[in-house]
Short mmCIF file of C-alpha atoms in Angstrom, two decimals:
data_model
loop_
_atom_site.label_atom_id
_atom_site.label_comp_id
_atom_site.label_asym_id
_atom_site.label_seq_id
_atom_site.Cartn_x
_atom_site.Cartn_y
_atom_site.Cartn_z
CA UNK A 280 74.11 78.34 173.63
CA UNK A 281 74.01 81.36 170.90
CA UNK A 282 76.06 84.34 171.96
CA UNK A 283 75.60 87.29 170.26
CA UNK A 284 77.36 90.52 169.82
CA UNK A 285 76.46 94.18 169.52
CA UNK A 286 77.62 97.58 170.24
CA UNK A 287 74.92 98.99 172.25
CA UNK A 288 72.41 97.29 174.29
CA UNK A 289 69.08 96.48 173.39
CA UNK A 290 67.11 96.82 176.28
CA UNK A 291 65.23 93.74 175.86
CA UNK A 292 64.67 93.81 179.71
CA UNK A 293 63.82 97.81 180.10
CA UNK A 294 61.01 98.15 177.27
CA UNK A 295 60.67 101.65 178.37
CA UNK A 296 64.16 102.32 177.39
CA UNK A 297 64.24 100.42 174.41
CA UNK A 298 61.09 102.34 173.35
CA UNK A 299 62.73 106.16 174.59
CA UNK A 300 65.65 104.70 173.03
CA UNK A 301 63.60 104.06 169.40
CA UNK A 302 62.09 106.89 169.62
CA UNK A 303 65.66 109.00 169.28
CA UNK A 304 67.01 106.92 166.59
CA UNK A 305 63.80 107.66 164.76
CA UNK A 306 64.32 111.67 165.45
CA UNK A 307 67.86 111.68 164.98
CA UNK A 308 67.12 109.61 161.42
CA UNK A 309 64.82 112.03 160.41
CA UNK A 310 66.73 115.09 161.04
CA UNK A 311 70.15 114.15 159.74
CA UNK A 312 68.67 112.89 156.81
CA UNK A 313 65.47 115.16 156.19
CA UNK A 314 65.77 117.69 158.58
CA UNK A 315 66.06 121.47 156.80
CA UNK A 316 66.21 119.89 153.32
CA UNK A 317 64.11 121.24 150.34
CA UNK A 318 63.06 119.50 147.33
CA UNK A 319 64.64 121.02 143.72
CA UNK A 320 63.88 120.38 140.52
CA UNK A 321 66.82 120.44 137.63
CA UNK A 322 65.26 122.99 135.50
CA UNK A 323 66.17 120.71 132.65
CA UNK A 324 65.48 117.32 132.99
CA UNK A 325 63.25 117.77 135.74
CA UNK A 326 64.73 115.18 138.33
CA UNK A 327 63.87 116.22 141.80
CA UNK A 328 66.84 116.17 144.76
CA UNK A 329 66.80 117.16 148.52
CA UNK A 330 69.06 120.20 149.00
CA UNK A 331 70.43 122.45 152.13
CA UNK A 332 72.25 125.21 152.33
CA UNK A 333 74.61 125.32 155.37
CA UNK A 334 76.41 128.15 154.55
CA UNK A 335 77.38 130.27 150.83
CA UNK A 336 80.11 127.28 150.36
CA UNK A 337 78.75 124.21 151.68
CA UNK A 338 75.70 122.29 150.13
CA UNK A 339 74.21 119.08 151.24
CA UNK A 340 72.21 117.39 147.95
CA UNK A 341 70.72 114.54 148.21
CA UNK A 342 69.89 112.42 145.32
CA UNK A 343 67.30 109.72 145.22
CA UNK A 344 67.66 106.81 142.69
CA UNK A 345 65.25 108.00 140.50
CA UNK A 346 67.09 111.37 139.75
CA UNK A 347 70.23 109.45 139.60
CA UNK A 348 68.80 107.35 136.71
CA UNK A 349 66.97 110.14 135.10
CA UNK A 350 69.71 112.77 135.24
CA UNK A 351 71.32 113.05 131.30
CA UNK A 352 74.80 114.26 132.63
CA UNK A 353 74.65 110.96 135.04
CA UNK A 354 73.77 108.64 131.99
CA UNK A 355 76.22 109.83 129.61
CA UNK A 356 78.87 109.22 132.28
CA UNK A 357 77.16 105.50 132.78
CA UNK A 358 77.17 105.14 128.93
CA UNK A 359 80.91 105.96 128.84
CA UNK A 360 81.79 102.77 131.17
CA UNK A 361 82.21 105.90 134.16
CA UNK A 362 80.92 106.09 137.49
CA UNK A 363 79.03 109.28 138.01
CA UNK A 364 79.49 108.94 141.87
CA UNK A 365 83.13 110.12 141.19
CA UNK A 366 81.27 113.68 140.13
CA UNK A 367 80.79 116.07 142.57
CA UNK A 368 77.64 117.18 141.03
CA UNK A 369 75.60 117.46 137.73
CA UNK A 370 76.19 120.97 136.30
CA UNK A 371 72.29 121.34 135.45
CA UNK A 372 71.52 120.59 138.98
CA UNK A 373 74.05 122.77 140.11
CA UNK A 374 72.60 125.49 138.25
CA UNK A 375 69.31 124.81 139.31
CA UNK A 376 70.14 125.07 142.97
CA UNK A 377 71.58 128.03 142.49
CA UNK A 378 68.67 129.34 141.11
CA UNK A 379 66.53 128.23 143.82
CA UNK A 380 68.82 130.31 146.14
CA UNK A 381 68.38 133.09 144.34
CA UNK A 382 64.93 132.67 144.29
CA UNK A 383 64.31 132.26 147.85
CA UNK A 384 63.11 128.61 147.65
CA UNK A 385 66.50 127.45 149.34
CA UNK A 386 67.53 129.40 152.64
CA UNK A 387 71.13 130.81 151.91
CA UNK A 388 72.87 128.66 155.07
CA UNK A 389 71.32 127.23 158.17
CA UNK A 390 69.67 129.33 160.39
CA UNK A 391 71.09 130.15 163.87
CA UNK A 392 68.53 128.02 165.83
CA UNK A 393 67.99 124.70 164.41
CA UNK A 394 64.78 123.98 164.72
CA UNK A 395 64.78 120.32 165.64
CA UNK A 396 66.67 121.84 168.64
CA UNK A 397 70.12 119.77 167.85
CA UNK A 398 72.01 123.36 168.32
#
């Protein structure tokens, strides 16, 4: 006999439940990890990251592989035998979402409704 283990149920018997049940991971995936983000480009090298504003201090970027590799400040660090994980951010890209807030392209902090109705 196989026994397995998880932390939550599968619902193998309910497929109604394990399809409601899908359906929320799939909504909760896509708003924690698109939801409110806008695409920047680093007005120098031109790699492209996912950024939101939650309020004048606090900044959510995220960075796709490709950027990673294609960022300068991110190689140099590589090429020095350093991790580039241990930076909080690439100056340039920094800079260039800092623009974009000034620009209007990147809302200032999260509005007061969100929109995917999570508060």
């Amino acid at each position: 006999m196989t026994v397995s283990w998880s932390k939550a149920p599968d619902f193998t018997a309910d497929p109604e439940r394990k399809a409601a049940v899908q359906e929320a991971t799939t909504r909760d995936k896509e708003h924690y990890l698109r939801g409110g983000l806008t695409e920047i480009e680093c007005r120098a090298c031109h790699a492209c990251v996912m950024v939101k504003k939650y309020s004048p201090h606090h900044t959510s970027v995220q960075w796709t592989s490709a950027a990673r590799d294609n960022c300068p400040e991110f190689k140099a660090i590589r090429a020095e035998g350093g991790n580039p994980a241990m930076l909080p951010t690439c100056p340039r890209m920094s800079a260039s979402i800092d623009h974009g807030v000034s620009e209007g392209i990147i809302p200032k902090e999260s509005p007061d409704v969100d929109p995917d109705g999570y508060y």
